PDB file of C-alpha atoms in Angstrom:
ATOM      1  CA  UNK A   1       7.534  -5.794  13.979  1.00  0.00           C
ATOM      2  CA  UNK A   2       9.332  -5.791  10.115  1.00  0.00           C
ATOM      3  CA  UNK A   3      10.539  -2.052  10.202  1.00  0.00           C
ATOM      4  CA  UNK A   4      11.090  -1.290   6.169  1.00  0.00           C
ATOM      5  CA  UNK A   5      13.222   1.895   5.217  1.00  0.00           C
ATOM      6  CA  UNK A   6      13.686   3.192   1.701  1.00  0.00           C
ATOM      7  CA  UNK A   7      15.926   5.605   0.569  1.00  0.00           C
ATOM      8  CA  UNK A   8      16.465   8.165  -1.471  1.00  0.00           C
ATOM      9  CA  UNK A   9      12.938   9.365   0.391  1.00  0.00           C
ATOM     10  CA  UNK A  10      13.413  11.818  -3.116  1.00  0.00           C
ATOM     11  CA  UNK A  11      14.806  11.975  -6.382  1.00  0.00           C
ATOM     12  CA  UNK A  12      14.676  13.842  -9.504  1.00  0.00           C
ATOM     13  CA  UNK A  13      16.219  13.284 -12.957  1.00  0.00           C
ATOM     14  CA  UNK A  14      16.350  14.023 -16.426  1.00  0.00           C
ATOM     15  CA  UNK A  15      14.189  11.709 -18.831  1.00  0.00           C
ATOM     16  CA  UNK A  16      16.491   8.869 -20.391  1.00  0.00           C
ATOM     17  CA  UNK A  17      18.482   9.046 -17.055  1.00  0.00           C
ATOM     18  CA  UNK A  18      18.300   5.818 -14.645  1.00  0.00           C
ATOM     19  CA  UNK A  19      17.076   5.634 -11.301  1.00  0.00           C
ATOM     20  CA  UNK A  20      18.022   3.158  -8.520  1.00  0.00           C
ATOM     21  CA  UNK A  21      16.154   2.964  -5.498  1.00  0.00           C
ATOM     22  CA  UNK A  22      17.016   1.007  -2.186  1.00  0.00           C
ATOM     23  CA  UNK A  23      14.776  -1.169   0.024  1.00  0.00           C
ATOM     24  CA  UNK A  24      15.909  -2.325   3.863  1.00  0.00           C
ATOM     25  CA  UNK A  25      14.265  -4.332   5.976  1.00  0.00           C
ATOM     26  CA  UNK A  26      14.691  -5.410   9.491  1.00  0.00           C
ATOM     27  CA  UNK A  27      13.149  -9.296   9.293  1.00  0.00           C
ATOM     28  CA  UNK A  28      13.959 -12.415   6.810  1.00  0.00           C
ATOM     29  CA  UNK A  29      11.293 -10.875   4.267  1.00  0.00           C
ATOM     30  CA  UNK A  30      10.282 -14.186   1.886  1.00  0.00           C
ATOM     31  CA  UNK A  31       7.368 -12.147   0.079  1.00  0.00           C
ATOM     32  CA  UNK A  32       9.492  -8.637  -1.077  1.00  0.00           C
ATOM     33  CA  UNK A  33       6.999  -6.236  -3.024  1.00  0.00           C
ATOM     34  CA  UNK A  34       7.132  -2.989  -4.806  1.00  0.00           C
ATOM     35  CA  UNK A  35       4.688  -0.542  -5.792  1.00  0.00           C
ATOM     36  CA  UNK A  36       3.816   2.601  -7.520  1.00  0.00           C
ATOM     37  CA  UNK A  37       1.504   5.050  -6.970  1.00  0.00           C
ATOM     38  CA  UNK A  38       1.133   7.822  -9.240  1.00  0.00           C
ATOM     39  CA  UNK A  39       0.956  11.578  -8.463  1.00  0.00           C
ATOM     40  CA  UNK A  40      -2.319  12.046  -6.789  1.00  0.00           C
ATOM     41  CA  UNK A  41      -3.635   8.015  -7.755  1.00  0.00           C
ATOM     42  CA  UNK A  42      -3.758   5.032  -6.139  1.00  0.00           C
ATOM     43  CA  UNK A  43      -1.035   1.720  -5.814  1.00  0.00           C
ATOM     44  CA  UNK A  44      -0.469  -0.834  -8.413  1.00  0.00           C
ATOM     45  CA  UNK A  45       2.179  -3.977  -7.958  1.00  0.00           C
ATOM     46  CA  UNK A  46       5.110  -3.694  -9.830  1.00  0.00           C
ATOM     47  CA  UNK A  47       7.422  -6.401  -9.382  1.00  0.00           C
ATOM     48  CA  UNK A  48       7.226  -9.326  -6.368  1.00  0.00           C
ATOM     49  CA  UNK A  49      10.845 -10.278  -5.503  1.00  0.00           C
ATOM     50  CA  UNK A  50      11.030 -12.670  -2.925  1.00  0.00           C
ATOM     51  CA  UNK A  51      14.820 -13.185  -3.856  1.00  0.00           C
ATOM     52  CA  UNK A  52      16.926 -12.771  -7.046  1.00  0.00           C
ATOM     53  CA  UNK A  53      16.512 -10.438 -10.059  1.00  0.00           C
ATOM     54  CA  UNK A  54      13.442  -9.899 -11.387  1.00  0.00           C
ATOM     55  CA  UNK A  55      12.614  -8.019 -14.370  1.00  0.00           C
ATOM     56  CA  UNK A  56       9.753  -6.344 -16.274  1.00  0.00           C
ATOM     57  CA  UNK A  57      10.282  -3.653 -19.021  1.00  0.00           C
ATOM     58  CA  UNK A  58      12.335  -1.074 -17.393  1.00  0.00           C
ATOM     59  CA  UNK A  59      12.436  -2.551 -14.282  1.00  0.00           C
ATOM     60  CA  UNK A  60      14.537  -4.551 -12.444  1.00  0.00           C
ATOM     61  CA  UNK A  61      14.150  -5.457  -8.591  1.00  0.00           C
ATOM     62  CA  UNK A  62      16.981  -7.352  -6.916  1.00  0.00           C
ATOM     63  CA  UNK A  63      16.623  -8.690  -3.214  1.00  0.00           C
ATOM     64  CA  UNK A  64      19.405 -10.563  -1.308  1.00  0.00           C
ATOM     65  CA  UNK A  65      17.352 -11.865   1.539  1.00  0.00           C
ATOM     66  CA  UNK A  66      20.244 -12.346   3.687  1.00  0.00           C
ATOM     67  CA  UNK A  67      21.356  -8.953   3.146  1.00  0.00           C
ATOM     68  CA  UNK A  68      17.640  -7.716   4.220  1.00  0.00           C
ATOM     69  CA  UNK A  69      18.132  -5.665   0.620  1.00  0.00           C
ATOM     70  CA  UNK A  70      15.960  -4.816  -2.387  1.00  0.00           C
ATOM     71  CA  UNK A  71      16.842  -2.840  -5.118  1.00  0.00           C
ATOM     72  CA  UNK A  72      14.781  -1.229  -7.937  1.00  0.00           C
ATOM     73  CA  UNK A  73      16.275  -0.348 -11.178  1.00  0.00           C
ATOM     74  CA  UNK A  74      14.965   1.867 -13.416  1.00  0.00           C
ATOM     75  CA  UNK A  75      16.200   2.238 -17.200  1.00  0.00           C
ATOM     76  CA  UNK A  76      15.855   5.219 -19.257  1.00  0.00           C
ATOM     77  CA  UNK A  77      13.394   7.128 -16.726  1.00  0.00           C
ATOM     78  CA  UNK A  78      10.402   8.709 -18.426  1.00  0.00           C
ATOM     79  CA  UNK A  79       8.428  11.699 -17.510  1.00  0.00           C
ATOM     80  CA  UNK A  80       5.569   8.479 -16.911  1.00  0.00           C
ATOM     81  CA  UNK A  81       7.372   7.307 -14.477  1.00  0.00           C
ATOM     82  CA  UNK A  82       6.985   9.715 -12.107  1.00  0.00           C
ATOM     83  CA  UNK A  83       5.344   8.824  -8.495  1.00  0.00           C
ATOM     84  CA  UNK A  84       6.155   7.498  -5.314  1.00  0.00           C
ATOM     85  CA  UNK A  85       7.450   3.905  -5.098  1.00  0.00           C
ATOM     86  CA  UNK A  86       6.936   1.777  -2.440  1.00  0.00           C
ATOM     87  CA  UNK A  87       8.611  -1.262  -0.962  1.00  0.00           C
ATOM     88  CA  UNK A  88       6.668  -3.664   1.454  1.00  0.00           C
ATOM     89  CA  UNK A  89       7.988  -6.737   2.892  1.00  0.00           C
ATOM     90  CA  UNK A  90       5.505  -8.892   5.373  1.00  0.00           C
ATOM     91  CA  UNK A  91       5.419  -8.711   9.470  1.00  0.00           C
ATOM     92  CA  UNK A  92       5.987 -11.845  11.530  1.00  0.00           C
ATOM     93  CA  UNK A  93       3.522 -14.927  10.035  1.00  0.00           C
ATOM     94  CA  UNK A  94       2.742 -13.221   7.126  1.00  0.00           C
ATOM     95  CA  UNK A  95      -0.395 -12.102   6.873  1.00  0.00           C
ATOM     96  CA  UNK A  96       0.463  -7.856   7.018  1.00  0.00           C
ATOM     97  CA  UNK A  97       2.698  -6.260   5.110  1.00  0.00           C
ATOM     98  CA  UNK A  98       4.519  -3.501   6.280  1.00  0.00           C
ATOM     99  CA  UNK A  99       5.582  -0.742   4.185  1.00  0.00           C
ATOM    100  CA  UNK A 100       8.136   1.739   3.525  1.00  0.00           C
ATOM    101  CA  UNK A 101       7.491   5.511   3.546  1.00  0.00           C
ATOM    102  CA  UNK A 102       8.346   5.436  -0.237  1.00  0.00           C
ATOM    103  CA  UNK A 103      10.119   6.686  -2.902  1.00  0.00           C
ATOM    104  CA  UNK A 104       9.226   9.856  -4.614  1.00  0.00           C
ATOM    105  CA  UNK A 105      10.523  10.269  -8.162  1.00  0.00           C
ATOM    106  CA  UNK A 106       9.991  13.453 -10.132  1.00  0.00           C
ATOM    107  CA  UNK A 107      11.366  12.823 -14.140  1.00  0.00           C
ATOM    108  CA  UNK A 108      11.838  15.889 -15.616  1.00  0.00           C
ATOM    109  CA  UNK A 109      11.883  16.849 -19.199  1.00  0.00           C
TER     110      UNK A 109
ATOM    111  CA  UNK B   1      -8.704  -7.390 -13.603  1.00  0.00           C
ATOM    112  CA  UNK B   2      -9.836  -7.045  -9.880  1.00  0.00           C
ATOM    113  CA  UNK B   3     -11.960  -4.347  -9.700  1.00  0.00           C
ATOM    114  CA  UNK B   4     -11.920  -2.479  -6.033  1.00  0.00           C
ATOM    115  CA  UNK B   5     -13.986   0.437  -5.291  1.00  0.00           C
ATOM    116  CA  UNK B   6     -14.004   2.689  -2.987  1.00  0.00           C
ATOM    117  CA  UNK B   7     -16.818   5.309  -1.641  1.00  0.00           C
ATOM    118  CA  UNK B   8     -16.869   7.851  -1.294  1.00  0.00           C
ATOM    119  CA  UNK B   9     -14.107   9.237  -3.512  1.00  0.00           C
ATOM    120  CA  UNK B  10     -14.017  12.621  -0.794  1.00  0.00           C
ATOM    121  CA  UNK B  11     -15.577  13.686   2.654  1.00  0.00           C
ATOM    122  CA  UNK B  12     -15.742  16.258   5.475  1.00  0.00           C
ATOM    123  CA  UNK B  13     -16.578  15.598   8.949  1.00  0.00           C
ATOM    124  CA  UNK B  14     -16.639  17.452  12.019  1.00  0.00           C
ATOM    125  CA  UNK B  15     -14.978  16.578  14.890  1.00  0.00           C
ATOM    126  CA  UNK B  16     -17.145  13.651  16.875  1.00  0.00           C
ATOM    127  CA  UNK B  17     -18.865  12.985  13.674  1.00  0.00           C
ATOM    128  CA  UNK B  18     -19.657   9.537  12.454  1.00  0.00           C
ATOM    129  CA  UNK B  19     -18.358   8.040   9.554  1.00  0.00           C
ATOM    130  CA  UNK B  20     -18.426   5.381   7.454  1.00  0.00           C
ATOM    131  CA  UNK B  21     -16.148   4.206   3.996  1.00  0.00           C
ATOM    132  CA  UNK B  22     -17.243   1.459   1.719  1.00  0.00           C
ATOM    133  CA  UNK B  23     -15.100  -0.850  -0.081  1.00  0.00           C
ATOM    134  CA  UNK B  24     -16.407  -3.345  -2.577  1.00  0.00           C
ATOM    135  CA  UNK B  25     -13.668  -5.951  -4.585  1.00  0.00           C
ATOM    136  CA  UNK B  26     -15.228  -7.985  -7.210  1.00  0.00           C
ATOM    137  CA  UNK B  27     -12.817 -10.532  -7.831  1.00  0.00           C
ATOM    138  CA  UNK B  28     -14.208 -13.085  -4.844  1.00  0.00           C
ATOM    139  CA  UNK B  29     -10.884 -12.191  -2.959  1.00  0.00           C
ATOM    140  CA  UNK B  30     -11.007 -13.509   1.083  1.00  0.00           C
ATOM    141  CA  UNK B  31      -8.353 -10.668   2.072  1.00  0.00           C
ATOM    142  CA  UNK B  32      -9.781  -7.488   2.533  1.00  0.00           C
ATOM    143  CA  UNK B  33      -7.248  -4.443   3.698  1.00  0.00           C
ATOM    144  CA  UNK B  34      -8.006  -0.874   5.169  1.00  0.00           C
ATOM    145  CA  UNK B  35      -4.849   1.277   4.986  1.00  0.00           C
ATOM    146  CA  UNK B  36      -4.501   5.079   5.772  1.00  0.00           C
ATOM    147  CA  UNK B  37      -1.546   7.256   3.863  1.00  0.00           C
ATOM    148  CA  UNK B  38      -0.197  10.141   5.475  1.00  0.00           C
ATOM    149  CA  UNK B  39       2.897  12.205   4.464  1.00  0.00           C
ATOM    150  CA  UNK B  40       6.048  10.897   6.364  1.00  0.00           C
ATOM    151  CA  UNK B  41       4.412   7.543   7.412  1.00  0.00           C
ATOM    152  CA  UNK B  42       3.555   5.450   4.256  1.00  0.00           C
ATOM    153  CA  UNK B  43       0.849   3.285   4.078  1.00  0.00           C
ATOM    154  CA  UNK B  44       0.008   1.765   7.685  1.00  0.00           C
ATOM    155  CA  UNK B  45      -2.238  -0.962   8.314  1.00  0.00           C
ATOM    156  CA  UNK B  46      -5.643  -0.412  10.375  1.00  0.00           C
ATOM    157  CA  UNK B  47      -7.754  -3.453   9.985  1.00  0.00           C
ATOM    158  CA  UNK B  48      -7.998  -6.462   7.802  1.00  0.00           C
ATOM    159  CA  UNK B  49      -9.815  -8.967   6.956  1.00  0.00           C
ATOM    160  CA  UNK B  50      -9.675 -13.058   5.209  1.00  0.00           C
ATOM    161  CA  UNK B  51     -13.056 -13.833   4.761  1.00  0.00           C
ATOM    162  CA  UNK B  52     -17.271 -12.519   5.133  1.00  0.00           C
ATOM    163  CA  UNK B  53     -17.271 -11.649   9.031  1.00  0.00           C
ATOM    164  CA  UNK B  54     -13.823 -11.984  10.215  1.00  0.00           C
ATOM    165  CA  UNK B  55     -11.908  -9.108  11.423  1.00  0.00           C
ATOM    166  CA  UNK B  56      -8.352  -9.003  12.308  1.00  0.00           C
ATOM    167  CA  UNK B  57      -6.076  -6.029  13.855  1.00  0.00           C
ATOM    168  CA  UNK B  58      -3.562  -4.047  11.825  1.00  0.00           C
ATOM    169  CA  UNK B  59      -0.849  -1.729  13.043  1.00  0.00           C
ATOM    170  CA  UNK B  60      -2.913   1.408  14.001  1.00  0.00           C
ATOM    171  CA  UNK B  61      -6.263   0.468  15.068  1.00  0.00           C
ATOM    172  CA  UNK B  62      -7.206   2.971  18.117  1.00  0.00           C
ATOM    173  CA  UNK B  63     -10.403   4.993  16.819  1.00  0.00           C
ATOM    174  CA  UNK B  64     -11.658   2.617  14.325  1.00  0.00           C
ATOM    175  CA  UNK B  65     -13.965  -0.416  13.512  1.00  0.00           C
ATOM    176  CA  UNK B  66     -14.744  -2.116  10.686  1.00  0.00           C
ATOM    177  CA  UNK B  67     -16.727  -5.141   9.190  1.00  0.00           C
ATOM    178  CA  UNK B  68     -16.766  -7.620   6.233  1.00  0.00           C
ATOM    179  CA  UNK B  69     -20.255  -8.282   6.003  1.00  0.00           C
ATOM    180  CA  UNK B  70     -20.006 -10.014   3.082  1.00  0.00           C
ATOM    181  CA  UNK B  71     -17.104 -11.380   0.308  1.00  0.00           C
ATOM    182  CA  UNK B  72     -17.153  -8.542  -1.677  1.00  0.00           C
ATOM    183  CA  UNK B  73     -17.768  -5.626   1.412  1.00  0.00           C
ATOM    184  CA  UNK B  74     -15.493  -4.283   3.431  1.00  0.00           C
ATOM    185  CA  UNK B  75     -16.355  -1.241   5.828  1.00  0.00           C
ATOM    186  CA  UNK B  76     -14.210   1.266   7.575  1.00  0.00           C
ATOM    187  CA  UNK B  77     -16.226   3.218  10.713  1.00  0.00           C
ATOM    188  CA  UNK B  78     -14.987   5.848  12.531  1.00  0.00           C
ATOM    189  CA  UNK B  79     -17.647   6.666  15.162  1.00  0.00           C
ATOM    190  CA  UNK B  80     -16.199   9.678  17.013  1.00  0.00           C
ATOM    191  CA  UNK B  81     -13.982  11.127  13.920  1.00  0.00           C
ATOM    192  CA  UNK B  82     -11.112  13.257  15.393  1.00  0.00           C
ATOM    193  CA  UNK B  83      -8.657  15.811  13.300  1.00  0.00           C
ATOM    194  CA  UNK B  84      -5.547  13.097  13.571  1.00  0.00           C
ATOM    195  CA  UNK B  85      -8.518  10.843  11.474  1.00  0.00           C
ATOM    196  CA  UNK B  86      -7.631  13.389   8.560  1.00  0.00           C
ATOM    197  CA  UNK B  87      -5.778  11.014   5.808  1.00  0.00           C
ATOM    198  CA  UNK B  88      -6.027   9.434   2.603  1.00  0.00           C
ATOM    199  CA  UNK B  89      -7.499   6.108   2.778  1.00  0.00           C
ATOM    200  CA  UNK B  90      -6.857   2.796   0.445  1.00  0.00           C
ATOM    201  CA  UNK B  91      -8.562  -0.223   0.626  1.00  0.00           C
ATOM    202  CA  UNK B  92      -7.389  -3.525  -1.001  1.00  0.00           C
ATOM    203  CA  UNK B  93      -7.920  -7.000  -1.525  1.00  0.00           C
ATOM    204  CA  UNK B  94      -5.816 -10.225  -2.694  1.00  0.00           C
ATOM    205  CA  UNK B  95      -6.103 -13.266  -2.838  1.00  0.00           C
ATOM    206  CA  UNK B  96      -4.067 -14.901  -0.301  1.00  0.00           C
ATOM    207  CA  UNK B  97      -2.197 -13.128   2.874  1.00  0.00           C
ATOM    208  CA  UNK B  98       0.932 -10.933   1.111  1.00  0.00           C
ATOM    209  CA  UNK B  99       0.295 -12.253  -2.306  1.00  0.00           C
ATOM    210  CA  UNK B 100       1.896 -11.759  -5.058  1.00  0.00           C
ATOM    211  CA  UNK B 101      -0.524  -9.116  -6.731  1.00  0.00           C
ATOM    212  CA  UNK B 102      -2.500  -6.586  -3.783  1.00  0.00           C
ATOM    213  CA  UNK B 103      -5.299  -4.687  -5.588  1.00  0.00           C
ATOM    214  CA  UNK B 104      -6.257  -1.261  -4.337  1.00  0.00           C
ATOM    215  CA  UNK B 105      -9.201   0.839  -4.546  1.00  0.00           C
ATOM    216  CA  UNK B 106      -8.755   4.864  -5.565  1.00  0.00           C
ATOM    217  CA  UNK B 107      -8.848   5.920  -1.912  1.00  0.00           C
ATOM    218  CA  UNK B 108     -11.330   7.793   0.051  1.00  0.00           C
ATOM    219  CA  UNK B 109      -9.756  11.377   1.206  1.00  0.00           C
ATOM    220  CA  UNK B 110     -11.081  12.530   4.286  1.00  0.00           C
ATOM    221  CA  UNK B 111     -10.863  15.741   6.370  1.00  0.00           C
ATOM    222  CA  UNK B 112     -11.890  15.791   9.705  1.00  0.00           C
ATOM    223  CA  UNK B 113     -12.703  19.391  11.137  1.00  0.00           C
TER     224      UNK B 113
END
């Protein structure tokens, strides 16, 4: 089945500082997400990035589907924007998706 | 905004016990998800569903059932709850199979003695 790794599996910064975090995957993935979940909350989408750049706000997600790569950008971190982040990319014919054992992020002041 | 809810928001079981977790989604969504979080794992799929009465298999089934008895409900059952049943779990709904948006409920965290 898709087997998705993230790294770093931590990171911590300084508000204002950028963060970049990686997304592999083992399978063509046609349906790249990412996700946040706040400290102690629950998911929200972020960004869907089958392929390209994509952008919203602060973020930026960049998947080369040949590559089996996504990439999320993060401008001028705040102290908000702490969680874990997730990527998920979908198994076989595309009804699961299989996710990453996320990204934790811990913006400090 | 899809609204999914989750019940309850907390519970303790003993080992053997029987238990059951609720999901409702109120945007008429026909995919229903039951995921379970644990530290060093992620989110991994048990069961999901595309419509009132189906059920499909996720990743991690073994030790649970569940049922979509109608659009909007989706239940997770563990009959004979074990201490590896101990996890946070999300339910979530969208409206086609890996859509672009997946709404998730607050989770249901539950501790199996």
């Amino acid at each position: 089945g898709q087997q998705v790794q993230q790294s770093p599996a931590s990171l911590v910064l300084q508000e204002g500082e950028n963060a970049e975090l990686q997304c592999n995957f083992s399978s063509t993935a046609t349906q790249l997400q990412w996700f946040y979940q706040r400290p102690g909350g629950s998911l929200v989408s972020l960004l869907y990035n089958p392929s390209g750049t994509k952008h919203t706000g602060r973020l930026t997600s960049t998947t080369v589907t040949k590559e089996r790569r996504s990439s999320l950008h993060i401008s001028s971190s705040q102290i908000t924007d702490s969680g874990t982040y997730f990527c998920a990319s979908p198994q076989g014919t595309g009804s699961k998706l299989s996710f990453g054992k996320g990204a934790k992020l811990t913006v400090s002041p | 905004e899809a609204a999914v809810t989750q019940s309850p928001r907390n519970k303790v079981t003993v080992t053997g016990g029987n238990v059951t977790l609720s999901c409702r989604q109120t945007n008429s969504h026909n995919y229903m998800y039951w995921y379970r979080q644990d530290t060093g794992h992620g989110l991994r799929l048990i069961h999901y569903s595309y419509g009132a009465g189906n059920l499909q298999i996720g990743d991690v089934p073994d030790g649970y059932k569940a049922t979509r008895t109608t659009q909007e409900d989706f239940f997770l059952l563990l009959e004979l709850a074990s201490p590896s049943q101990t996890s946070l779990y999300f339910c979530a709904s969208s409206d086609a199979p890996c859509a672009e948006t997946l709404y998730f409920g607050s989770g249901t965290r539950l501790t199996v003695l």
